[in-house]
mmCIF file of C-alpha atoms and ligand atoms in Angstrom:
data_model
loop_
_atom_site.group_PDB
_atom_site.id
_atom_site.type_symbol
_atom_site.label_atom_id
_atom_site.label_comp_id
_atom_site.label_asym_id
_atom_site.label_seq_id
_atom_site.Cartn_x
_atom_site.Cartn_y
_atom_site.Cartn_z
ATOM 1 C CA MET D 1 72.214 43.736 -63.980
ATOM 2 C CA LYS D 2 74.308 44.335 -60.861
ATOM 3 C CA LYS D 3 71.797 46.993 -59.781
ATOM 4 C CA LEU D 4 68.852 44.642 -60.308
ATOM 5 C CA PHE D 5 70.586 41.938 -58.286
ATOM 6 C CA GLY D 6 71.219 44.446 -55.473
ATOM 7 C CA LEU D 7 67.563 45.472 -55.474
ATOM 8 C CA LEU D 8 66.383 41.861 -55.382
ATOM 9 C CA SER D 9 68.705 41.067 -52.449
ATOM 10 C CA MET D 10 67.334 44.086 -50.574
ATOM 11 C CA VAL D 11 63.715 42.941 -51.127
ATOM 12 C CA LEU D 12 64.643 39.444 -49.962
ATOM 13 C CA LEU D 13 66.360 40.803 -46.841
ATOM 14 C CA ILE D 14 63.345 42.950 -45.923
ATOM 15 C CA THR D 15 61.000 39.964 -46.368
ATOM 16 C CA VAL D 16 63.164 37.763 -44.151
ATOM 17 C CA LEU D 17 63.410 40.442 -41.457
ATOM 18 C CA ALA D 18 59.643 40.958 -41.458
ATOM 19 C CA ALA D 19 59.091 37.211 -41.057
ATOM 20 C CA CYS D 20 61.543 37.081 -38.112
ATOM 21 C CA GLY D 21 59.718 39.946 -36.428
ATOM 22 C CA ASN D 22 56.679 37.679 -36.394
ATOM 23 C CA GLY D 23 58.569 35.193 -34.233
ATOM 24 C CA GLY D 24 57.933 32.312 -36.658
ATOM 25 C CA SER D 25 54.537 32.029 -35.032
ATOM 26 C CA GLU D 26 51.823 29.539 -35.873
ATOM 27 C CA SER D 27 48.700 31.666 -35.787
ATOM 28 C CA SER D 28 47.531 33.468 -38.899
ATOM 29 C CA SER D 29 45.854 36.671 -37.837
ATOM 30 C CA GLY D 30 46.416 39.665 -40.101
ATOM 31 C CA GLU D 31 49.101 42.316 -39.833
ATOM 32 C CA GLY D 32 48.906 46.024 -40.333
ATOM 33 C CA GLU D 33 47.707 49.238 -38.727
ATOM 34 C CA SER D 34 44.992 48.801 -36.127
ATOM 35 C CA ALA D 35 42.964 51.078 -33.902
ATOM 36 C CA SER D 36 44.759 49.682 -30.865
ATOM 37 C CA GLY D 37 48.249 49.361 -32.334
ATOM 38 C CA ASP D 38 50.822 52.150 -32.105
ATOM 39 C CA SER D 39 53.118 51.541 -35.041
ATOM 40 C CA GLY D 40 51.094 49.204 -37.180
ATOM 41 C CA GLU D 41 53.469 46.326 -36.425
ATOM 42 C CA THR D 42 51.920 43.063 -35.217
ATOM 43 C CA LYS D 43 53.000 41.964 -31.766
ATOM 44 C CA THR D 44 53.004 38.271 -30.958
ATOM 45 C CA ILE D 45 52.373 36.672 -27.583
ATOM 46 C CA LYS D 46 53.759 33.182 -27.073
ATOM 47 C CA ALA D 47 51.613 31.742 -24.270
ATOM 48 C CA GLY D 48 52.504 28.407 -22.680
ATOM 49 C CA ILE D 49 51.103 26.077 -20.031
ATOM 50 C CA GLY D 50 52.071 22.683 -18.626
ATOM 51 C CA LEU D 51 48.648 21.021 -18.792
ATOM 52 C CA ASN D 52 47.229 19.492 -21.961
ATOM 53 C CA SER D 53 44.760 20.877 -24.488
ATOM 54 C CA ASP D 54 41.753 19.149 -22.844
ATOM 55 C CA HIS D 55 42.252 20.996 -19.572
ATOM 56 C CA PRO D 56 40.127 24.071 -18.714
ATOM 57 C CA GLN D 57 43.392 26.002 -18.366
ATOM 58 C CA TYR D 58 43.995 25.641 -22.109
ATOM 59 C CA LYS D 59 40.386 26.593 -22.869
ATOM 60 C CA GLY D 60 41.005 29.716 -20.788
ATOM 61 C CA LEU D 61 44.088 30.464 -22.838
ATOM 62 C CA LEU D 62 42.072 30.131 -26.052
ATOM 63 C CA LYS D 63 39.508 32.564 -24.615
ATOM 64 C CA PHE D 64 42.340 35.027 -23.871
ATOM 65 C CA LYS D 65 43.541 34.669 -27.476
ATOM 66 C CA GLU D 66 40.038 35.232 -28.861
ATOM 67 C CA ILE D 67 39.454 38.403 -26.811
ATOM 68 C CA VAL D 68 42.884 39.933 -27.418
ATOM 69 C CA GLU D 69 42.957 39.284 -31.160
ATOM 70 C CA GLU D 70 39.433 40.615 -31.575
ATOM 71 C CA LYS D 71 39.843 43.704 -29.389
ATOM 72 C CA THR D 72 43.180 44.697 -30.926
ATOM 73 C CA ASP D 73 41.962 44.009 -34.444
ATOM 74 C CA GLY D 74 44.813 41.569 -34.891
ATOM 75 C CA ALA D 75 47.494 44.055 -33.792
ATOM 76 C CA ILE D 76 48.370 41.543 -31.073
ATOM 77 C CA LYS D 77 48.205 37.882 -31.910
ATOM 78 C CA VAL D 78 48.419 35.061 -29.437
ATOM 79 C CA ASP D 79 50.043 31.702 -30.137
ATOM 80 C CA THR D 80 49.090 29.088 -27.551
ATOM 81 C CA TYR D 81 51.190 26.133 -26.427
ATOM 82 C CA HIS D 82 50.080 23.360 -24.020
ATOM 83 C CA SER D 83 51.573 20.185 -22.467
ATOM 84 C CA GLY D 84 54.853 21.857 -21.555
ATOM 85 C CA GLN D 85 55.748 22.358 -25.240
ATOM 86 C CA LEU D 86 57.648 25.489 -24.170
ATOM 87 C CA GLY D 87 58.946 24.031 -20.880
ATOM 88 C CA ASP D 88 57.772 23.609 -17.293
ATOM 89 C CA ASP D 89 56.334 26.306 -14.996
ATOM 90 C CA ARG D 90 59.727 27.390 -13.704
ATOM 91 C CA SER D 91 61.617 27.480 -17.022
ATOM 92 C CA MET D 92 58.741 29.279 -18.761
ATOM 93 C CA THR D 93 58.684 31.879 -15.978
ATOM 94 C CA GLU D 94 62.427 32.363 -16.481
ATOM 95 C CA ALA D 95 61.811 32.768 -20.223
ATOM 96 C CA LEU D 96 59.392 35.602 -19.402
ATOM 97 C CA GLN D 97 62.091 37.287 -17.338
ATOM 98 C CA LEU D 98 64.498 36.986 -20.259
ATOM 99 C CA GLY D 99 61.884 38.278 -22.682
ATOM 100 C CA THR D 100 61.936 35.161 -24.884
ATOM 101 C CA GLN D 101 58.337 34.202 -24.001
ATOM 102 C CA GLU D 102 55.434 36.522 -23.225
ATOM 103 C CA VAL D 103 52.851 34.575 -21.182
ATOM 104 C CA VAL D 104 52.756 31.610 -18.801
ATOM 105 C CA VAL D 105 50.073 30.541 -16.320
ATOM 106 C CA PRO D 106 51.907 28.633 -13.546
ATOM 107 C CA SER D 107 50.676 27.389 -10.192
ATOM 108 C CA THR D 108 51.601 29.759 -7.391
ATOM 109 C CA ALA D 109 53.767 27.043 -5.751
ATOM 110 C CA PRO D 110 56.747 27.223 -8.138
ATOM 111 C CA LEU D 111 56.276 30.993 -8.314
ATOM 112 C CA ALA D 112 57.258 31.167 -4.642
ATOM 113 C CA ASN D 113 60.825 30.521 -5.842
ATOM 114 C CA PHE D 114 60.646 33.981 -7.446
ATOM 115 C CA VAL D 115 58.508 35.844 -4.865
ATOM 116 C CA PRO D 116 58.553 33.988 -1.499
ATOM 117 C CA GLU D 117 55.328 35.633 -0.304
ATOM 118 C CA PHE D 118 53.398 33.534 -2.841
ATOM 119 C CA SER D 119 54.029 30.560 -0.585
ATOM 120 C CA VAL D 120 51.233 31.833 1.607
ATOM 121 C CA PHE D 121 48.930 29.884 -0.739
ATOM 122 C CA ASP D 122 50.942 26.728 -0.047
ATOM 123 C CA ILE D 123 49.768 26.689 3.549
ATOM 124 C CA PRO D 124 47.863 23.412 3.806
ATOM 125 C CA PHE D 125 44.125 23.589 4.502
ATOM 126 C CA LEU D 126 44.118 27.382 4.064
ATOM 127 C CA PHE D 127 40.978 28.031 2.016
ATOM 128 C CA PRO D 128 37.663 26.437 3.020
ATOM 129 C CA ASN D 129 36.176 26.664 -0.486
ATOM 130 C CA GLU D 130 36.609 28.210 -3.943
ATOM 131 C CA GLN D 131 34.374 31.198 -3.265
ATOM 132 C CA VAL D 132 36.529 32.342 -0.349
ATOM 133 C CA ALA D 133 39.646 31.799 -2.471
ATOM 134 C CA ASP D 134 38.158 34.017 -5.215
ATOM 135 C CA GLU D 135 37.447 36.819 -2.763
ATOM 136 C CA VAL D 136 40.912 36.742 -1.233
ATOM 137 C CA LEU D 137 42.774 36.428 -4.525
ATOM 138 C CA ASP D 138 40.758 39.070 -6.344
ATOM 139 C CA GLY D 139 40.752 41.304 -3.250
ATOM 140 C CA GLU D 140 43.362 43.636 -1.788
ATOM 141 C CA VAL D 141 45.971 41.172 -0.522
ATOM 142 C CA GLY D 142 45.811 39.007 -3.653
ATOM 143 C CA GLN D 143 46.366 42.030 -5.885
ATOM 144 C CA GLU D 144 49.138 43.309 -3.616
ATOM 145 C CA LEU D 145 50.966 40.021 -4.126
ATOM 146 C CA LEU D 146 50.621 40.326 -7.899
ATOM 147 C CA GLY D 147 52.302 43.736 -7.586
ATOM 148 C CA LYS D 148 55.386 42.126 -6.028
ATOM 149 C CA LEU D 149 56.068 40.269 -9.276
ATOM 150 C CA GLU D 150 57.244 43.475 -10.976
ATOM 151 C CA GLU D 151 60.541 43.349 -9.059
ATOM 152 C CA GLN D 152 61.102 40.037 -10.821
ATOM 153 C CA ASN D 153 60.456 41.466 -14.287
ATOM 154 C CA LEU D 154 57.030 39.841 -14.336
ATOM 155 C CA VAL D 155 53.524 41.256 -14.495
ATOM 156 C CA GLY D 156 50.727 39.323 -12.762
ATOM 157 C CA LEU D 157 47.522 40.114 -14.637
ATOM 158 C CA ALA D 158 45.014 37.797 -12.933
ATOM 159 C CA TYR D 159 44.451 34.708 -10.859
ATOM 160 C CA TRP D 160 43.019 31.637 -12.500
ATOM 161 C CA GLU D 161 42.230 28.352 -10.798
ATOM 162 C CA ASN D 162 44.090 25.081 -10.539
ATOM 163 C CA GLY D 163 42.026 23.987 -7.529
ATOM 164 C CA PHE D 164 41.959 21.746 -4.476
ATOM 165 C CA ARG D 165 44.611 19.072 -4.681
ATOM 166 C CA ASP D 166 43.876 15.412 -3.963
ATOM 167 C CA LEU D 167 46.249 12.524 -3.451
ATOM 168 C CA THR D 168 46.667 9.567 -5.798
ATOM 169 C CA ASN D 169 49.074 6.642 -5.554
ATOM 170 C CA SER D 170 49.702 3.153 -6.803
ATOM 171 C CA GLU D 171 50.456 1.496 -3.455
ATOM 172 C CA ARG D 172 47.478 1.647 -1.074
ATOM 173 C CA ALA D 173 44.211 3.344 -0.155
ATOM 174 C CA VAL D 174 44.959 6.457 1.904
ATOM 175 C CA ALA D 175 42.285 7.012 4.558
ATOM 176 C CA SER D 176 44.330 8.488 7.390
ATOM 177 C CA ILE D 177 47.707 9.972 8.214
ATOM 178 C CA ASP D 178 49.166 6.512 8.914
ATOM 179 C CA ASP D 179 48.650 5.545 5.286
ATOM 180 C CA PHE D 180 51.098 8.245 4.116
ATOM 181 C CA GLU D 181 53.973 6.387 5.764
ATOM 182 C CA GLY D 182 56.886 6.059 3.337
ATOM 183 C CA LEU D 183 54.853 6.852 0.184
ATOM 184 C CA LYS D 184 57.064 8.361 -2.503
ATOM 185 C CA ILE D 185 55.059 11.403 -3.486
ATOM 186 C CA ARG D 186 55.969 13.847 -6.221
ATOM 187 C CA THR D 187 55.357 17.438 -5.142
ATOM 188 C CA MET D 188 55.648 20.689 -7.026
ATOM 189 C CA GLU D 189 58.988 22.463 -6.677
ATOM 190 C CA ASN D 190 58.169 24.208 -3.410
ATOM 191 C CA ASP D 191 59.767 23.825 0.031
ATOM 192 C CA LEU D 192 56.580 24.179 2.040
ATOM 193 C CA HIS D 193 54.927 21.382 0.045
ATOM 194 C CA LEU D 194 57.962 19.186 0.662
ATOM 195 C CA ASP D 195 58.037 19.804 4.401
ATOM 196 C CA ALA D 196 54.278 19.394 4.773
ATOM 197 C CA PHE D 197 54.428 15.965 3.102
ATOM 198 C CA LYS D 198 57.370 14.976 5.295
ATOM 199 C CA ALA D 199 55.314 15.960 8.337
ATOM 200 C CA LEU D 200 52.549 13.664 7.107
ATOM 201 C CA GLY D 201 55.037 10.781 7.031
ATOM 202 C CA ALA D 202 55.492 10.597 3.254
ATOM 203 C CA ASN D 203 58.747 10.567 1.324
ATOM 204 C CA PRO D 204 58.294 13.542 -1.062
ATOM 205 C CA THR D 205 60.333 14.424 -4.181
ATOM 206 C CA PRO D 206 60.021 17.746 -5.999
ATOM 207 C CA MET D 207 59.670 17.381 -9.762
ATOM 208 C CA ALA D 208 58.496 19.385 -12.756
ATOM 209 C CA PHE D 209 55.023 18.467 -13.972
ATOM 210 C CA THR D 210 56.403 17.567 -17.409
ATOM 211 C CA GLU D 211 58.305 14.615 -15.883
ATOM 212 C CA LEU D 212 55.506 13.345 -13.666
ATOM 213 C CA PHE D 213 53.655 10.823 -15.837
ATOM 214 C CA THR D 214 56.817 8.923 -16.734
ATOM 215 C CA ALA D 215 57.991 8.995 -13.110
ATOM 216 C CA MET D 216 54.736 7.343 -12.019
ATOM 217 C CA GLN D 217 54.811 4.902 -14.905
ATOM 218 C CA GLN D 218 58.369 3.828 -14.104
ATOM 219 C CA GLY D 219 57.737 3.705 -10.355
ATOM 220 C CA THR D 220 60.232 6.458 -9.518
ATOM 221 C CA VAL D 221 57.389 7.847 -7.433
ATOM 222 C CA ASP D 222 54.336 6.061 -5.986
ATOM 223 C CA GLY D 223 52.000 8.982 -6.247
ATOM 224 C CA GLN D 224 51.250 12.637 -6.693
ATOM 225 C CA GLU D 225 48.637 15.203 -5.817
ATOM 226 C CA ASN D 226 46.563 17.332 -8.175
ATOM 227 C CA PRO D 227 42.928 18.327 -8.675
ATOM 228 C CA TYR D 228 40.576 15.704 -10.184
ATOM 229 C CA ALA D 229 40.456 17.555 -13.512
ATOM 230 C CA THR D 230 44.205 17.163 -13.953
ATOM 231 C CA ILE D 231 44.234 13.565 -12.695
ATOM 232 C CA TYR D 232 41.570 12.631 -15.221
ATOM 233 C CA LEU D 233 42.538 14.747 -18.227
ATOM 234 C CA GLN D 234 46.228 13.834 -17.978
ATOM 235 C CA LYS D 235 45.155 10.161 -17.770
ATOM 236 C CA PHE D 236 46.956 9.577 -14.469
ATOM 237 C CA TYR D 237 44.426 6.776 -13.843
ATOM 238 C CA GLU D 238 46.465 4.683 -16.281
ATOM 239 C CA VAL D 239 49.339 4.577 -13.782
ATOM 240 C CA GLN D 240 47.608 5.219 -10.410
ATOM 241 C CA GLU D 241 45.164 3.000 -8.521
ATOM 242 C CA HIS D 242 44.007 4.996 -5.495
ATOM 243 C CA VAL D 243 42.567 8.459 -5.037
ATOM 244 C CA SER D 244 41.577 10.192 -1.762
ATOM 245 C CA ASN D 245 39.825 13.526 -1.302
ATOM 246 C CA THR D 246 42.614 14.999 0.814
ATOM 247 C CA HIS D 247 41.860 18.503 -0.531
ATOM 248 C CA HIS D 248 45.019 19.534 1.318
ATOM 249 C CA ILE D 249 45.974 22.626 -0.696
ATOM 250 C CA TYR D 250 44.106 25.008 -2.979
ATOM 251 C CA SER D 251 46.412 25.956 -5.872
ATOM 252 C CA PRO D 252 45.734 29.195 -7.693
ATOM 253 C CA PHE D 253 47.224 29.833 -11.131
ATOM 254 C CA VAL D 254 48.712 33.246 -11.904
ATOM 255 C CA PHE D 255 48.390 34.674 -15.391
ATOM 256 C CA LEU D 256 51.885 36.095 -15.942
ATOM 257 C CA MET D 257 53.211 38.374 -18.645
ATOM 258 C CA SER D 258 56.791 39.327 -19.380
ATOM 259 C CA LYS D 259 57.344 42.850 -18.033
ATOM 260 C CA SER D 260 59.475 43.948 -20.972
ATOM 261 C CA PHE D 261 56.687 42.907 -23.355
ATOM 262 C CA TYR D 262 53.966 44.539 -21.237
ATOM 263 C CA ASP D 263 55.938 47.787 -20.976
ATOM 264 C CA GLY D 264 56.234 47.855 -24.769
ATOM 265 C CA LEU D 265 52.455 47.848 -25.232
ATOM 266 C CA THR D 266 50.398 51.011 -25.623
ATOM 267 C CA GLU D 267 48.174 51.945 -22.683
ATOM 268 C CA ASP D 268 45.146 50.759 -24.646
ATOM 269 C CA GLN D 269 46.792 47.427 -25.311
ATOM 270 C CA GLN D 270 47.813 47.030 -21.660
ATOM 271 C CA LYS D 271 44.186 47.476 -20.664
ATOM 272 C CA ILE D 272 43.029 44.994 -23.280
ATOM 273 C CA VAL D 273 45.441 42.250 -22.160
ATOM 274 C CA LYS D 274 44.674 42.870 -18.476
ATOM 275 C CA ASP D 275 40.894 42.755 -18.995
ATOM 276 C CA ALA D 276 41.232 39.726 -21.253
ATOM 277 C CA ALA D 277 43.274 37.837 -18.637
ATOM 278 C CA VAL D 278 40.589 38.563 -16.016
ATOM 279 C CA GLU D 279 37.709 37.683 -18.354
ATOM 280 C CA ALA D 280 39.346 34.497 -19.590
ATOM 281 C CA GLY D 281 40.082 33.638 -15.956
ATOM 282 C CA LYS D 282 36.375 33.792 -15.056
ATOM 283 C CA HIS D 283 35.685 31.408 -17.914
ATOM 284 C CA GLU D 284 38.506 29.107 -16.803
ATOM 285 C CA ARG D 285 37.366 29.045 -13.173
ATOM 286 C CA LYS D 286 33.830 28.108 -14.240
ATOM 287 C CA LEU D 287 34.991 25.292 -16.527
ATOM 288 C CA ASN D 288 37.482 24.085 -13.926
ATOM 289 C CA ARG D 289 34.812 23.807 -11.228
ATOM 290 C CA GLU D 290 32.516 21.885 -13.546
ATOM 291 C CA ALA D 291 35.424 19.589 -14.441
ATOM 292 C CA ASN D 292 36.526 18.938 -10.859
ATOM 293 C CA GLU D 293 32.960 18.065 -9.978
ATOM 294 C CA LYS D 294 32.437 15.594 -12.764
ATOM 295 C CA TYR D 295 35.800 13.839 -12.961
ATOM 296 C CA LEU D 296 35.917 12.052 -9.601
ATOM 297 C CA LYS D 297 33.139 9.774 -10.816
ATOM 298 C CA GLN D 298 34.897 9.212 -14.119
ATOM 299 C CA LEU D 299 38.145 8.340 -12.330
ATOM 300 C CA GLN D 300 36.263 5.589 -10.536
ATOM 301 C CA GLU D 301 34.766 4.453 -13.832
ATOM 302 C CA GLU D 302 38.314 4.170 -15.136
ATOM 303 C CA GLY D 303 39.033 1.771 -12.263
ATOM 304 C CA MET D 304 40.534 3.967 -9.540
ATOM 305 C CA GLU D 305 39.588 3.144 -5.971
ATOM 306 C CA TYR D 306 38.210 6.185 -4.154
ATOM 307 C CA THR D 307 38.766 6.658 -0.410
ATOM 308 C CA GLU D 308 36.908 9.316 1.520
ATOM 309 C CA ILE D 309 38.850 11.185 4.208
ATOM 310 C CA SER D 310 36.750 11.517 7.372
ATOM 311 C CA ASP D 311 36.638 14.825 9.277
ATOM 312 C CA GLU D 312 38.554 13.195 12.089
ATOM 313 C CA ALA D 313 41.299 11.905 9.774
ATOM 314 C CA ARG D 314 41.594 15.302 8.105
ATOM 315 C CA GLN D 315 41.945 16.978 11.502
ATOM 316 C CA GLU D 316 44.898 14.679 12.248
ATOM 317 C CA MET D 317 46.522 15.884 9.046
ATOM 318 C CA VAL D 318 45.828 19.516 9.968
ATOM 319 C CA ASP D 319 47.485 18.939 13.359
ATOM 320 C CA ALA D 320 50.507 17.200 11.824
ATOM 321 C CA VAL D 321 51.298 20.096 9.468
ATOM 322 C CA ALA D 322 50.636 22.865 12.024
ATOM 323 C CA PRO D 323 54.304 23.079 13.208
ATOM 324 C CA VAL D 324 55.456 23.335 9.564
ATOM 325 C CA ILE D 325 53.101 26.264 8.994
ATOM 326 C CA GLU D 326 54.419 27.973 12.151
ATOM 327 C CA ASP D 327 57.951 27.499 10.897
ATOM 328 C CA TYR D 328 57.166 29.003 7.497
ATOM 329 C CA LYS D 329 55.322 32.101 8.703
ATOM 330 C CA SER D 330 58.524 34.131 8.962
ATOM 331 C CA LYS D 331 59.901 32.738 5.689
ATOM 332 C CA ILE D 332 56.739 33.769 3.842
ATOM 333 C CA GLY D 333 56.472 37.060 5.726
ATOM 334 C CA GLU D 334 54.304 37.451 8.859
ATOM 335 C CA GLU D 335 52.530 40.462 7.397
ATOM 336 C CA THR D 336 51.388 38.624 4.269
ATOM 337 C CA VAL D 337 50.288 35.574 6.271
ATOM 338 C CA ASP D 338 48.272 37.736 8.687
ATOM 339 C CA LYS D 339 46.655 39.675 5.856
ATOM 340 C CA VAL D 340 45.614 36.492 4.092
ATOM 341 C CA TYR D 341 44.174 34.936 7.264
ATOM 342 C CA LYS D 342 42.265 38.167 7.943
ATOM 343 C CA ALA D 343 40.932 38.297 4.373
ATOM 344 C CA ILE D 344 39.756 34.680 4.675
ATOM 345 C CA GLU D 345 37.921 35.558 7.874
ATOM 346 C CA GLU D 346 36.294 38.569 6.211
ATOM 347 C CA ALA D 347 35.251 36.543 3.183
ATOM 348 C CA GLN D 348 33.403 34.102 5.443
ATOM 349 C CA LYS D 349 31.294 36.718 7.210
HETATM 350 O O1 KDG Q 401 50.038 24.484 -16.538
HETATM 351 C C1 KDG Q 401 50.140 24.295 -15.157
HETATM 352 C C2 KDG Q 401 51.025 23.147 -14.823
HETATM 353 O O2 KDG Q 401 52.270 23.379 -15.397
HETATM 354 C C3 KDG Q 401 51.221 22.877 -13.351
HETATM 355 O O3 KDG Q 401 51.162 24.067 -12.609
HETATM 356 C C4 KDG Q 401 50.248 21.862 -12.875
HETATM 357 O O4 KDG Q 401 49.552 21.696 -10.638
HETATM 358 C C5 KDG Q 401 50.409 21.454 -11.449
HETATM 359 C C6 KDG Q 401 51.562 20.616 -11.026
HETATM 360 O O5 KDG Q 401 51.313 19.685 -10.261
HETATM 361 O O6 KDG Q 401 52.710 20.845 -11.427
#
């Protein structure tokens, strides 16, 4: 009897341990030996983003899941989390460093707190359009920057797109630099963003995306800046009245993986996750561009007042932030800044 009890306890213990190894995950793909797996044990990727499940970023994440689970025959499964369920960009990135989360797709702006060179993409009015951004990011200098993440225990697998950021607020129509005066604007947690908004005359506050809606609703801030897709899909029109096409910064996303997790994959699996991140990124960029194009109209249909920024007014903004950019060149790293400017020039030829 004692022996039988001992045996039963052992079986129970093994079952519990196997379940823990699965990370208590939500997805239900099969376990077992696979062509791409090394030991037959299923590996689980917890992938989180701050935006909600309607956003193209989440659709991109689902595409990544589909490719990886199919190509590894279920040896790697991907559990996806949206709306900051796992935290904000910064805390999720820290979780990757600690090895308690495997994937996050943050904007490059908060990532500059980990690798300062990423702030090169926070230079206002840097990219003229998405096509040039693609060439620079997917080209030599963009890939070189991804390489710098390794020192931070992170692996940058691909760039995705957040997009050109536009200003919204609940106070007044913003048509020129004068209209920024005193506006309480939430920015991402990034010093260059903060200083650029100060130079425009606004009163900026850095804040995690997960706190933004409530801050606007309660009037802690008057406004924020994000691409139209985010403004619409996160229903910011419920708490914001004005939108202007400031297009002041192009935000890339970086598809990040925890280095300790990546290093534990077989070579085959590393290739699969890398290719999947790139492939899913192409899908995400396409959906994101379609979304940004269609949602300005829908924002107006929801009652937001749209103000067009004239070329002249935009030039005034460019001039106002120029000293800030000068000041940041050495903080970002002159070499990186020069390389990016050169790559932009090349991409326009
Ligand atoms: O999933 C991405 C978001 O967490 C965030 O990067 C969105 O642009 C963003 C912002 O304003 O914080």
